[in-house]
Coordinates of C-alpha atoms in Angstrom, one line a residue:
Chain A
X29 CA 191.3 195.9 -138.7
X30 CA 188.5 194.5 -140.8
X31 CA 188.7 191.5 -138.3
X32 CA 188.5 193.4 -135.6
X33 CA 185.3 195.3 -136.8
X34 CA 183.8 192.3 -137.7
X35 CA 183.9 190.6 -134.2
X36 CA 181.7 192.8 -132.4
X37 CA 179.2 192.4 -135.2
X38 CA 178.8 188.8 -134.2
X39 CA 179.2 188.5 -130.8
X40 CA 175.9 191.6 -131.0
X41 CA 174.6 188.6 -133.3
X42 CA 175.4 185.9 -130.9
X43 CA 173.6 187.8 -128.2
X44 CA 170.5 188.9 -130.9
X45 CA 169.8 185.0 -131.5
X46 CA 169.9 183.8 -127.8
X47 CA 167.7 186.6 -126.7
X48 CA 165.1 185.8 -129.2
X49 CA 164.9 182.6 -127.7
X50 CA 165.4 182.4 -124.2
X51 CA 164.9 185.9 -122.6
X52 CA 162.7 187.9 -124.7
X53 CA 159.0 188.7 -124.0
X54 CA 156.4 186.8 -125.9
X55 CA 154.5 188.8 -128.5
X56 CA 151.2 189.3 -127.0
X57 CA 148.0 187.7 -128.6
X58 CA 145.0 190.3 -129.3
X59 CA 143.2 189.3 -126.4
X60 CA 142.2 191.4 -123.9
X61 CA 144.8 190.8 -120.9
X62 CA 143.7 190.6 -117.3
X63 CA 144.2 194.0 -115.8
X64 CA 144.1 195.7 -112.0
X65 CA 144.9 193.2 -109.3
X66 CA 145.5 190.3 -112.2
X67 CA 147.4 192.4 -114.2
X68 CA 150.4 189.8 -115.8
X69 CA 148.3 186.9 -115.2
X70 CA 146.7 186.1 -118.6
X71 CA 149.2 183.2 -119.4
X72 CA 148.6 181.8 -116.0
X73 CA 148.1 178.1 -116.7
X74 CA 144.8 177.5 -115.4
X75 CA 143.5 174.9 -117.5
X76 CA 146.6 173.1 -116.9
X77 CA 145.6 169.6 -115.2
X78 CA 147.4 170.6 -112.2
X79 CA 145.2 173.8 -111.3
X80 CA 142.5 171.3 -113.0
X81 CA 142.8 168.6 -110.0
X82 CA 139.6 168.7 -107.8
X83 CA 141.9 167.8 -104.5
X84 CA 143.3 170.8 -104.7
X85 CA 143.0 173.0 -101.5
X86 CA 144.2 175.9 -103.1
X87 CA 145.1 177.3 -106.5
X88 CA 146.6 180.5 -107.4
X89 CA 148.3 182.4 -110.3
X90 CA 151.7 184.6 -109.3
X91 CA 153.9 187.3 -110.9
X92 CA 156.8 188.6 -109.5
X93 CA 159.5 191.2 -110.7
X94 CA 163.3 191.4 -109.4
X95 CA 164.2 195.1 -110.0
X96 CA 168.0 194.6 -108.6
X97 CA 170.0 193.1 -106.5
X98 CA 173.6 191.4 -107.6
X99 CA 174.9 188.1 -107.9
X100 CA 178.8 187.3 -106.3
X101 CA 180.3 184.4 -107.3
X102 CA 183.5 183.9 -104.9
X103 CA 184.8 187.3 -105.6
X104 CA 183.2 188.2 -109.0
X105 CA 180.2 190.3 -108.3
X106 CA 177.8 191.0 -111.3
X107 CA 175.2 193.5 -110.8
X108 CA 171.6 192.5 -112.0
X109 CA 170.7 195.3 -113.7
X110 CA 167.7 195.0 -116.0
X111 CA 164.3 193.7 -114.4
X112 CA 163.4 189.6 -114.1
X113 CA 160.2 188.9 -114.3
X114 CA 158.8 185.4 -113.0
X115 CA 155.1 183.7 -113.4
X116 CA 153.6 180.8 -112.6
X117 CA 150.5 178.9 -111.9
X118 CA 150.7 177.4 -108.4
X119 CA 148.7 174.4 -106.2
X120 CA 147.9 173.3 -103.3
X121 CA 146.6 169.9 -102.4
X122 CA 144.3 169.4 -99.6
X123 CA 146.5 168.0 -96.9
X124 CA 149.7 169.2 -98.9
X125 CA 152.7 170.3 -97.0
X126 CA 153.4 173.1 -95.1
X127 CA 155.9 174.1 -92.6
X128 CA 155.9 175.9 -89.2
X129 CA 157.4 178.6 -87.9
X130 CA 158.4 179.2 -84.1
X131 CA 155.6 181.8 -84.2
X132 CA 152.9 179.7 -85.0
X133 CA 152.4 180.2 -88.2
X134 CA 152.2 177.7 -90.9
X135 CA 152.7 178.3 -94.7
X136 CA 151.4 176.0 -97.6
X137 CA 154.0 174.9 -99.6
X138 CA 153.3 175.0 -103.3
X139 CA 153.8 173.6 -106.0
X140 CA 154.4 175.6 -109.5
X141 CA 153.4 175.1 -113.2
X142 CA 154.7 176.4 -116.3
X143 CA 152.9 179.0 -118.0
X144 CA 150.6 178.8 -120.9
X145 CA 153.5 181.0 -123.2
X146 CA 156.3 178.6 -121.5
X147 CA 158.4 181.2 -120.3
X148 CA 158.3 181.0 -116.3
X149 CA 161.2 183.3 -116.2
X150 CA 162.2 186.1 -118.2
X151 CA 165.1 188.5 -118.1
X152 CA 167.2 190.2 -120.7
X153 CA 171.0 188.8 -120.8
X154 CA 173.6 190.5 -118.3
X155 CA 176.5 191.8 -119.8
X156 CA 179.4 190.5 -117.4
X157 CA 182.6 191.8 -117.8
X158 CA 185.4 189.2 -118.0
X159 CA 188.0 189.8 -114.9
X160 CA 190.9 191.6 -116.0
X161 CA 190.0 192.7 -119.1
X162 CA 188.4 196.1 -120.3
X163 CA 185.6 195.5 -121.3
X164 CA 185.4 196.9 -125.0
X165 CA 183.8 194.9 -127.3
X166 CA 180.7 192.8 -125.6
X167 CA 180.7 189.2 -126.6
X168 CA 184.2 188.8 -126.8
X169 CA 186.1 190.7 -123.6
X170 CA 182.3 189.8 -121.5
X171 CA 180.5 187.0 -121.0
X172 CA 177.0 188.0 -122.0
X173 CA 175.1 185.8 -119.3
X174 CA 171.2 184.6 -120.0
X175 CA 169.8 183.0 -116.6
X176 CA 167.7 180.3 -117.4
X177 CA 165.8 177.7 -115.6
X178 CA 167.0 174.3 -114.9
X179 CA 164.3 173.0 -113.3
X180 CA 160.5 174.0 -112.1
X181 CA 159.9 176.2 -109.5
X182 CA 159.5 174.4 -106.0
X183 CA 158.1 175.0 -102.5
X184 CA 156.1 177.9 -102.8
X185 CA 155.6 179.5 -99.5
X186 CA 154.0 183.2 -99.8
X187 CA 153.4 183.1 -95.7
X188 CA 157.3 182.1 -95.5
X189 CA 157.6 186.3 -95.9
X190 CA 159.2 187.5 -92.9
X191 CA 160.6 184.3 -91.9
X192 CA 163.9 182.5 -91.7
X193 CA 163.1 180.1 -94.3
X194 CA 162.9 180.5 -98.3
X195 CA 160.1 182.1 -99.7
X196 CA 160.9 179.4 -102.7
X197 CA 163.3 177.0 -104.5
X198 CA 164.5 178.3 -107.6
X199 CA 167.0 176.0 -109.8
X200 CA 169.4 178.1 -112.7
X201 CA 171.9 178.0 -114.8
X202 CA 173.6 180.6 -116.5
X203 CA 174.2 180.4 -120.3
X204 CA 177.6 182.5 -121.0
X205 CA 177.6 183.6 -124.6
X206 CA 180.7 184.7 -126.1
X207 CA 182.6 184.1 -129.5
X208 CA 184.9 182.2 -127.9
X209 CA 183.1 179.6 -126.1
X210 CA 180.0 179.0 -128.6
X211 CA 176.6 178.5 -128.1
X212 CA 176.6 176.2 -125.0
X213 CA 178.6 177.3 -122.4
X214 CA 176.5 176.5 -119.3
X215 CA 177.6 176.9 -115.3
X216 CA 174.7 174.6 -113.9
X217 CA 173.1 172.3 -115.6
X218 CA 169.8 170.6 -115.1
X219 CA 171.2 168.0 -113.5
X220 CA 173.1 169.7 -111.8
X221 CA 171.7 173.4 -111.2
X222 CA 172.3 176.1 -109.0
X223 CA 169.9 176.2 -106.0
X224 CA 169.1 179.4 -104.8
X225 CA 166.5 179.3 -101.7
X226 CA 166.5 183.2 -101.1
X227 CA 164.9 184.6 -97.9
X228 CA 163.3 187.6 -96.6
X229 CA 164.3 186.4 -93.4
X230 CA 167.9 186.0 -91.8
X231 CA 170.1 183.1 -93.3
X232 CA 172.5 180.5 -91.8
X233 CA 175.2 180.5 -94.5
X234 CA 178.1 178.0 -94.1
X235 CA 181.4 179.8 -93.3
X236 CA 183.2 181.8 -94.4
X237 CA 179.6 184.1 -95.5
X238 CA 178.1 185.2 -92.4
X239 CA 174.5 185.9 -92.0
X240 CA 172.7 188.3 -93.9
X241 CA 168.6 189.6 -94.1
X242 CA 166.8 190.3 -96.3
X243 CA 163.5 192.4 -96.0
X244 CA 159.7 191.5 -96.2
X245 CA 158.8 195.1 -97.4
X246 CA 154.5 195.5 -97.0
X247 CA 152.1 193.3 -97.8
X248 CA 148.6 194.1 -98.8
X249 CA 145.9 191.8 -98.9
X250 CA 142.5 192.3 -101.2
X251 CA 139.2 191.5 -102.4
X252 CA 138.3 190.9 -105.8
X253 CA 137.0 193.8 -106.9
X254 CA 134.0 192.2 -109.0
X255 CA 133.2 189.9 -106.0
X256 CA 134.8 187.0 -106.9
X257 CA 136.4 184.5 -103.8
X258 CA 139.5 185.2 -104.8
X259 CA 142.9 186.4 -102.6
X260 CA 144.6 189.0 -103.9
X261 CA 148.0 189.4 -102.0
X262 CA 150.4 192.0 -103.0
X263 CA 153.9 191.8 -101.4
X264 CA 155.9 195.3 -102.5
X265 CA 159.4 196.5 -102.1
X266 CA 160.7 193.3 -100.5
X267 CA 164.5 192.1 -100.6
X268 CA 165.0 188.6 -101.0
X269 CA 169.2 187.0 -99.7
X270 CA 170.9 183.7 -100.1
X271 CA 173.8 182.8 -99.1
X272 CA 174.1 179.1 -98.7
X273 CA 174.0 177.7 -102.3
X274 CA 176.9 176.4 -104.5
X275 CA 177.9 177.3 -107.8
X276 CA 179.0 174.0 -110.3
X277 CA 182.0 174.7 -113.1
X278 CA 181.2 175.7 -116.4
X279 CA 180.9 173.2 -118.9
X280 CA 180.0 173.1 -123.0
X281 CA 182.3 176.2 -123.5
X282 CA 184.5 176.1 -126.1
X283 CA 184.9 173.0 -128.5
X284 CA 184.3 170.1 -126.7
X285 CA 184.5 171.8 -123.3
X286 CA 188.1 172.9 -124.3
X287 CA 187.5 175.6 -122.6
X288 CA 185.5 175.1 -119.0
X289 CA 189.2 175.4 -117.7
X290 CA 189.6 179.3 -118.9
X291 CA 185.3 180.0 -117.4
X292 CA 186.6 178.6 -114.4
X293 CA 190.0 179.9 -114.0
X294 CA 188.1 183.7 -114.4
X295 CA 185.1 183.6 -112.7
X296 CA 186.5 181.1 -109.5
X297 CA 184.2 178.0 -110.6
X298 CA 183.2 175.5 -109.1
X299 CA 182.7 177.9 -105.9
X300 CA 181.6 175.9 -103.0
X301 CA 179.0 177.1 -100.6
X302 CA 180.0 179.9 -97.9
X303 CA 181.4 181.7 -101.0
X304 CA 178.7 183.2 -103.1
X305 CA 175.7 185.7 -102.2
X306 CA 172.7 186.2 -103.6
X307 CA 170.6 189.7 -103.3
X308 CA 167.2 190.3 -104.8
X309 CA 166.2 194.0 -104.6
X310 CA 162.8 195.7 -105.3
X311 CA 161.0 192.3 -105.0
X312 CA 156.8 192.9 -106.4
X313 CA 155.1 190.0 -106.1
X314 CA 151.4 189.4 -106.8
X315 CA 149.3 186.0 -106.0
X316 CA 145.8 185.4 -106.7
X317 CA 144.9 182.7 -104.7
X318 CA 141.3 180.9 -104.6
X319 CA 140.0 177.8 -103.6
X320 CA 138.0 176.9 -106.6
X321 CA 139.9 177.3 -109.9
X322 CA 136.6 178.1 -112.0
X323 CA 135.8 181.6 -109.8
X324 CA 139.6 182.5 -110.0
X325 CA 139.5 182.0 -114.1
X326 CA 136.1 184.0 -113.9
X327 CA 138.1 186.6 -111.8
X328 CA 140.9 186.8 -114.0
X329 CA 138.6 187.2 -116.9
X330 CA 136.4 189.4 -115.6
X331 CA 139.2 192.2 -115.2
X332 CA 140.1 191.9 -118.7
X333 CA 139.9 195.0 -120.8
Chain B
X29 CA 134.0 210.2 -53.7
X30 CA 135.8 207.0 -54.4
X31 CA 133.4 205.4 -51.6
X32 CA 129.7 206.4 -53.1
X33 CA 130.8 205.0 -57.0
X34 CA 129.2 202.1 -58.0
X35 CA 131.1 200.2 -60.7
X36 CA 130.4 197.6 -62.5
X37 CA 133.1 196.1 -64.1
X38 CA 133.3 193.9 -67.7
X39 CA 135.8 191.7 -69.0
X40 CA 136.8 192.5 -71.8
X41 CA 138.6 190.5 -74.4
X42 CA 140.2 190.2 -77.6
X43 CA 143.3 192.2 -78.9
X44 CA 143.6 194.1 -76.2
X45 CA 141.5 194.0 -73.8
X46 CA 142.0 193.2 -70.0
X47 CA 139.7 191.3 -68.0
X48 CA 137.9 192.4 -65.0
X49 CA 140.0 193.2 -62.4
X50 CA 140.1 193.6 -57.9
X51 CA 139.7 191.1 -55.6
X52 CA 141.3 191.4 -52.1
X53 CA 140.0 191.3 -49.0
X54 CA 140.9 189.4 -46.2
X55 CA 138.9 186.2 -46.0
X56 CA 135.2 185.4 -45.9
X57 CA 132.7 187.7 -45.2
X58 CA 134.6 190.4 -45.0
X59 CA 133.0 193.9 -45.9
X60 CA 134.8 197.9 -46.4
X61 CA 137.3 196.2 -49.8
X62 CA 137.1 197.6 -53.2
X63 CA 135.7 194.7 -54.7
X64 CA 132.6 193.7 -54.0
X65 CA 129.8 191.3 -55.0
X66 CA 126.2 191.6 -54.3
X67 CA 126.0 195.7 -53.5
X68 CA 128.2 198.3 -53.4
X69 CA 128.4 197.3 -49.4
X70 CA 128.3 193.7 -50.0
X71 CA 130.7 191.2 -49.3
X72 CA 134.5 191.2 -50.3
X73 CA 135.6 189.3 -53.4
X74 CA 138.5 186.9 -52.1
X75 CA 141.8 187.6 -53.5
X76 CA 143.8 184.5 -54.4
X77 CA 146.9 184.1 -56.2
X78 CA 145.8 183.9 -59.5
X79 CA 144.1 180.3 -59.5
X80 CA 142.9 180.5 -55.8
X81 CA 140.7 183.6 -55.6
X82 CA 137.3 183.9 -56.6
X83 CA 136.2 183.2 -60.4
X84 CA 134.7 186.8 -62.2
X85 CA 133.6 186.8 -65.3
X86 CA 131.7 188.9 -67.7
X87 CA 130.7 188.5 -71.8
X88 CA 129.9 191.0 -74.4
X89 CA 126.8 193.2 -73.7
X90 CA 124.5 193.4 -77.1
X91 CA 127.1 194.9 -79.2
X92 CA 129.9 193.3 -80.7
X93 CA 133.5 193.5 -80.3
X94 CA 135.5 194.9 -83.1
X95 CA 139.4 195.5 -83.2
X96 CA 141.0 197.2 -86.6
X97 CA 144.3 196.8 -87.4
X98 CA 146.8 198.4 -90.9
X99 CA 148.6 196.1 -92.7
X100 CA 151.8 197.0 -93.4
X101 CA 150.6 198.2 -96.1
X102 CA 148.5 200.7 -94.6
X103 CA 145.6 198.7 -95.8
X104 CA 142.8 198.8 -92.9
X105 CA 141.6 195.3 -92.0
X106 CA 138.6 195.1 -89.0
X107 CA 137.8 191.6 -87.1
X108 CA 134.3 192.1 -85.5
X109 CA 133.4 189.4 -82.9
X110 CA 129.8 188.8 -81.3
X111 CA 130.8 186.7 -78.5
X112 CA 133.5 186.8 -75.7
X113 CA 134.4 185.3 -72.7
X114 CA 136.7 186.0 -69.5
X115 CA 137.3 184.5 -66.6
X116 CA 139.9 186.0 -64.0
X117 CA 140.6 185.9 -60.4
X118 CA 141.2 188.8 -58.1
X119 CA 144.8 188.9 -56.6
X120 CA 144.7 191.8 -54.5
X121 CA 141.3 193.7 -53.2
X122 CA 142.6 195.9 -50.8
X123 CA 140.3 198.3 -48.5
X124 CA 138.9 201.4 -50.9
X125 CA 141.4 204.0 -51.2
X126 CA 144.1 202.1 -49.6
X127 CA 145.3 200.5 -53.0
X128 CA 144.7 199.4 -56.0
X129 CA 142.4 196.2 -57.0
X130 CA 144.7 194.1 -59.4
X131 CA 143.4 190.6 -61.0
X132 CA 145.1 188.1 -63.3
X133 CA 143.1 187.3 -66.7
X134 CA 143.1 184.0 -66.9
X135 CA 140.9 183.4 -69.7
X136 CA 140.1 185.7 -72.5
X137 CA 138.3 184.3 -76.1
X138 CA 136.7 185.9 -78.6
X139 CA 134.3 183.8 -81.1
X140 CA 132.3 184.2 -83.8
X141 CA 134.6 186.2 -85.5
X142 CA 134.9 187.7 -89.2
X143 CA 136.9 189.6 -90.7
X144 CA 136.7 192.3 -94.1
X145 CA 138.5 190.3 -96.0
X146 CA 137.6 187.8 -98.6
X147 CA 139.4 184.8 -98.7
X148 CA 140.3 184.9 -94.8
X149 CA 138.7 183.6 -91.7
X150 CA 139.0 184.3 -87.9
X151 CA 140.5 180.7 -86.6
X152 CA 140.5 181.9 -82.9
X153 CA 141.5 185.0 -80.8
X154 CA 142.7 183.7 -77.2
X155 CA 145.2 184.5 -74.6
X156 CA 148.6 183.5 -76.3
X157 CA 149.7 179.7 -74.8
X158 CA 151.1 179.6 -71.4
X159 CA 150.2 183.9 -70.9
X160 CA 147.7 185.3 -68.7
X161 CA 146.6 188.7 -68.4
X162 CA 146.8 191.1 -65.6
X163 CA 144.8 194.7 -65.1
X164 CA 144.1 197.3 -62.3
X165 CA 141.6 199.5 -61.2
X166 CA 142.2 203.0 -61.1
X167 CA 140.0 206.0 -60.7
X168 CA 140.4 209.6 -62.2
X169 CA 138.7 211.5 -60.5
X170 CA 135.7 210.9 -62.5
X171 CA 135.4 207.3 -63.7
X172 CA 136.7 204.7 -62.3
X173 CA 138.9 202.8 -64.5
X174 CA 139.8 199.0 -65.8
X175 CA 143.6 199.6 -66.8
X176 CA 145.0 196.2 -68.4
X177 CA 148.5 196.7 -68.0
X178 CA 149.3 192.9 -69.6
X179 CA 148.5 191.3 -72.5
X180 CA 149.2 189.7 -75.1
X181 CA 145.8 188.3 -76.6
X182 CA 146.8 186.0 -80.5
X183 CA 144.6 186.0 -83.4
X184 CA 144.9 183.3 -85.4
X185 CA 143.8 183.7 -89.4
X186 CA 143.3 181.2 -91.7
X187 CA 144.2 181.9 -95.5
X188 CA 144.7 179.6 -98.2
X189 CA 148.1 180.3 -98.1
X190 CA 148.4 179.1 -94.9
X191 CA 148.1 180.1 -91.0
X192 CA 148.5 183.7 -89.8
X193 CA 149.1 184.2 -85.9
X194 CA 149.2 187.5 -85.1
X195 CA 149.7 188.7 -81.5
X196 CA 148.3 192.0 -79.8
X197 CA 148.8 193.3 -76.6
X198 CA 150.3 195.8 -75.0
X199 CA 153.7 196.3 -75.7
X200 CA 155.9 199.0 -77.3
X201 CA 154.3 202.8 -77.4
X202 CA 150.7 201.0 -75.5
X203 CA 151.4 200.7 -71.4
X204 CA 148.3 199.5 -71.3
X205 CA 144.5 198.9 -72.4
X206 CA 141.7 201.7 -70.9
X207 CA 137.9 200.8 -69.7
X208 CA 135.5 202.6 -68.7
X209 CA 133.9 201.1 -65.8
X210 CA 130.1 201.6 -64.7
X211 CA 128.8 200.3 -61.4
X212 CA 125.2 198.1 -62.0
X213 CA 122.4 199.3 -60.2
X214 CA 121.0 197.9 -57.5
X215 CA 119.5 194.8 -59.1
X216 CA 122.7 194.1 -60.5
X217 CA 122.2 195.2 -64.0
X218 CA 123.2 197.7 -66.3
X219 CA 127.3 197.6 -65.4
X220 CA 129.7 198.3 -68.2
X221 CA 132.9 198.4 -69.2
X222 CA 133.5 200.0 -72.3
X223 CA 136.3 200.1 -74.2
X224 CA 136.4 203.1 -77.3
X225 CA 139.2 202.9 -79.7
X226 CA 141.3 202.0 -77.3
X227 CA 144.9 201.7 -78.7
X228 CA 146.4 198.3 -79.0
X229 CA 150.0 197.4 -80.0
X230 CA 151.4 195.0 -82.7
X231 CA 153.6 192.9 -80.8
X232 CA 154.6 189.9 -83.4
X233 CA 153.3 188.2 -86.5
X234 CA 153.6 188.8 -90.2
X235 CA 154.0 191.9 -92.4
X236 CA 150.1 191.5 -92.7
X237 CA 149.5 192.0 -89.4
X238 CA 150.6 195.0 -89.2
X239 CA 154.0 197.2 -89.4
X240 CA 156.6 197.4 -86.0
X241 CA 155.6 199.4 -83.9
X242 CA 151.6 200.1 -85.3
X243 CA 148.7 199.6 -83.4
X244 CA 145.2 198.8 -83.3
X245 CA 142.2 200.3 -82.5
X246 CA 140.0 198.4 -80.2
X247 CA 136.1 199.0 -79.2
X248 CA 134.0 196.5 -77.1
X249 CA 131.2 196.8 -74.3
X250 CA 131.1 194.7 -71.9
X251 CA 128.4 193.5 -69.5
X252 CA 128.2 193.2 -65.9
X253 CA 130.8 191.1 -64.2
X254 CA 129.8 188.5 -62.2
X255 CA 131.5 186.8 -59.1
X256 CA 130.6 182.6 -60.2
X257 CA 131.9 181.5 -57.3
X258 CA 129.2 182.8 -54.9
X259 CA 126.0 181.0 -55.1
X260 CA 123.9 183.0 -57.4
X261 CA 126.8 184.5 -59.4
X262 CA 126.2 188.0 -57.7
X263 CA 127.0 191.1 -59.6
X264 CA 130.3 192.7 -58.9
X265 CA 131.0 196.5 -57.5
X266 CA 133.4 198.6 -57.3
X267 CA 133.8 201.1 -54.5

């Protein structure tokens, strides 16, 4: 009985210590933060010496928040129900590379940089229920799951909205934390990490998925409001699918991987493509883009309050 | 009625506007057709097939162009142009009254373009690639009328993020694109066709150009249309 009581306790710790360090928000500094149009963007990495370069075309700062959506894994589905928040400082070099669409339209494609706090990606851990099991105590019948970045954000495309083509590239992996399998129970690594390339356009999954859409909600576009240069789009309510990417086996769970076997067996890993879905729900997305990265700092500064 | 109207027809261009219309008329010097260069009584414009007949064209009168659009958003974004040119060729210029005067846009551009927001720039507004344009001339009793009944006219943005081509026309809810047309006088000047929030439909692009199914609002004055393949570019009337 005492055992029993005392499990909970540190699977709640388990979850406690990996939160402090991987998902939770940074304490603020006391200095006024960038509000209106820039609101978010005051650990945007603009003194970084990518933004920095002076053959940049283009240079911009983005937040985005995920508000739902659900992530299946062959025929595990887990819900994503608390917020993920992601931001970034993002570049363009003149002559960089873009794509085009059959429209006619061509999008930069970006490149991303860390922000100044480090945390490019933020989201509190997902409680996810381990098949077959009721899920009483958390920790020990559930995996609880922190998504973490393996990788930098790649090929940035804001015009990709509306097209068949992925609006970024975005490599994870999923820490599981449970008493059971430690402190380093991975599926993806960052060698080798799931690749999600969601869409607000149609995808071309590999069978057995079949197409899905997502949605490209509105998109406003505005001035600065102090008269600054800078490109303020807003991009609300947009739902953002993937369909085509592959999820790895587990691996660091349990002593000396002892056992990966157990992840795998219960949550159908390694899945190949064609048999997991991504969704991203209540997409808000906000990029302050600028040509010259001096009068988008002095933008950004000026709305702070 | 139809017979003592002068008209003076415009091209108009950008987003959704039609060019100039008429033509017909047998051959030559043919006289009695519902296009007309010179006077009111003058000679027939020649009706070709599209590439064949004879060139009109016309260009902004003193005021500019401007064509205002939503976002998807609902966020109201206006392109204002200064300069505009079309060129089209009459494919049908019947006798007055028998039928209607229909002509095939063959060339419709916008320049010197801006736009109200900050950041973005008007690349070009043109016929979309391998489209032309195609209008009529009605009469209502009271005006006589430049109906563009095809179009699809593609405004291409730059932003740093990229390329935006959006495309305008009519499509959907618009049927088609409705001038005013005013006869010049007997010099030849003074003809109009004015265009007055005219609605224009979304027909493709990006969420930023607008939401399915939206529309523009177009406004534009045009100047007197002129037949530049008779010596002296006449003015053109309308019977």
């Amino acid at each position: 009985m005492k055992r029993l009581r005392t499990i909970p306790a540190l699977a709640l710790a388990l979850v406690a210590a990996t939160a402090g360090s991987a998902g939770a928000v940074a304490t603020q500094t006391t200095a006024a933060q960038p509000t209106g149009l820039y609101a978010g963007m005051g650990t945007c990495p603009l003194s970084s010496a990518q933004l920095q370069n002076p053959d940049n075309g283009e240079v911009g700062c983005v937040i985005a928040t995920v508000s739902g959506g659900a992530f299946t894994v062959g025929g595990v589905t887990v819900p994503i129900s608390s917020a993920i928040t992601a931001k970034f400082g993002a570049y363009w070099p003149n002559d960089g590379p873009s794509v085009t669409f059959p429209d006619g339209t061509t999008a930069s494609l970006f490149s991303t940089v860390t922000p100044t706090d480090g945390k490019e990606l933020s989201s509190k851990p997902i409680d996810v229920p381990v098949p077959g099991l009721a899920n009483f105590f958390p920790g020990v019948t559930s995996a609880i799951t922190q998504v973490e970045l393996a990788g930098p954000i790649t090929d940035f495309a804001p015009l990709a909205t509306g097209e068949n083509f992925p609006l970024f590239r975005l490599p994870i992996k999923l820490h599981l934390l449970n008493l059971f399998l430690g402190l380093n129970c991975y599926v993806g690594s960052n060698t080798n990490p799931i690749l999600l390339e969601p869409t607000t356009g149609t995808t071309s999954p590999p069978p057995p998925n079949q197409p899905i859409s997502g949605d490209p909600g509105s998109i406003a576009i505005n001035n600065d409001p102090n008269g600054f240069g800078a490109l303020v789009v807003g991009f609300t309510g947009a739902s953002l699918v993937d369909n085509s990417f592959s999820v790895p086996s587990a691996g660091g769970c349990g002593i000396g991987g002892s056992l990966n076997w157990l992840v795998n067996l219960l949550f159908g890993l390694g899945s190949a493509a064609g048999h997991n879905t991504l969704s991203f729900t209540g997409v808000n997305t906000t990029l302050a883009a600028d040509t010259s990265v001096s009068d988008l700092a002095d933008a950004i500064a000026a709305s702070a309050k | 009625m139809l017979k003592s109207r002068l008209i003076s027809l415009a091209a108009a261009a950008a987003l959704a506007v039609g060019g100039a219309i008429m033509a017909a008329a047998p051959a030559s010097a043919a006289t009695g057709c519902e296009l007309n260069y010179g006077s009111l009584s003058g000679n027939c414009v020649t009706a070709g097939n599209g590439t064949s007949g004879d060139n009109l064209s016309a260009a902004l009168a003193s005021t500019n162009s401007t064509f205002s659009f939503k976002e998807s958003s609902g966020a109201a974004v206006t392109i204002t142009c200064t300069h505009a040119s079309f060129v089209a060729q009459a494919t049908a210029n019947p006798a007055e009254d028998v039928a209607e005067a229909t002509e095939q846009v063959n060339t419709l551009s916008f320049s010197t373009c801006t736009i109200n927001v900050a950041g973005v720039s008007v690349s070009s507004v043109n016929l979309k690639p391998t489209t032309v344009g195609a209008a009529t001339v009605a009469d209502d009793g009271t005006s006589n009328l430049l109906n563009v009944t095809q179009l699809n006219e593609q405004v291409t943005l730059h932003t740093g993020l990229g390329n935006v081509i959006c495309d305008y026309g009519v499509g959907g809810s618009v049927s088609q694109v409705q001038g005013v047309i005013t006869n010049p006088d007997a010099s030849g000047a003074g003809g109009s066709i004015a265009f007055n929030d005219d609605p224009v439909a979304y027909l493709s692009g990006p969420s930023f150009c607008g939401a399915s199914g939206s529309t523009g609002s177009f406004n534009a004055t045009f100047g007197t249309v002129t037949d530049t393949s008779q010596t002296g570019s006449p003015a053109l009337y309308v019977l």
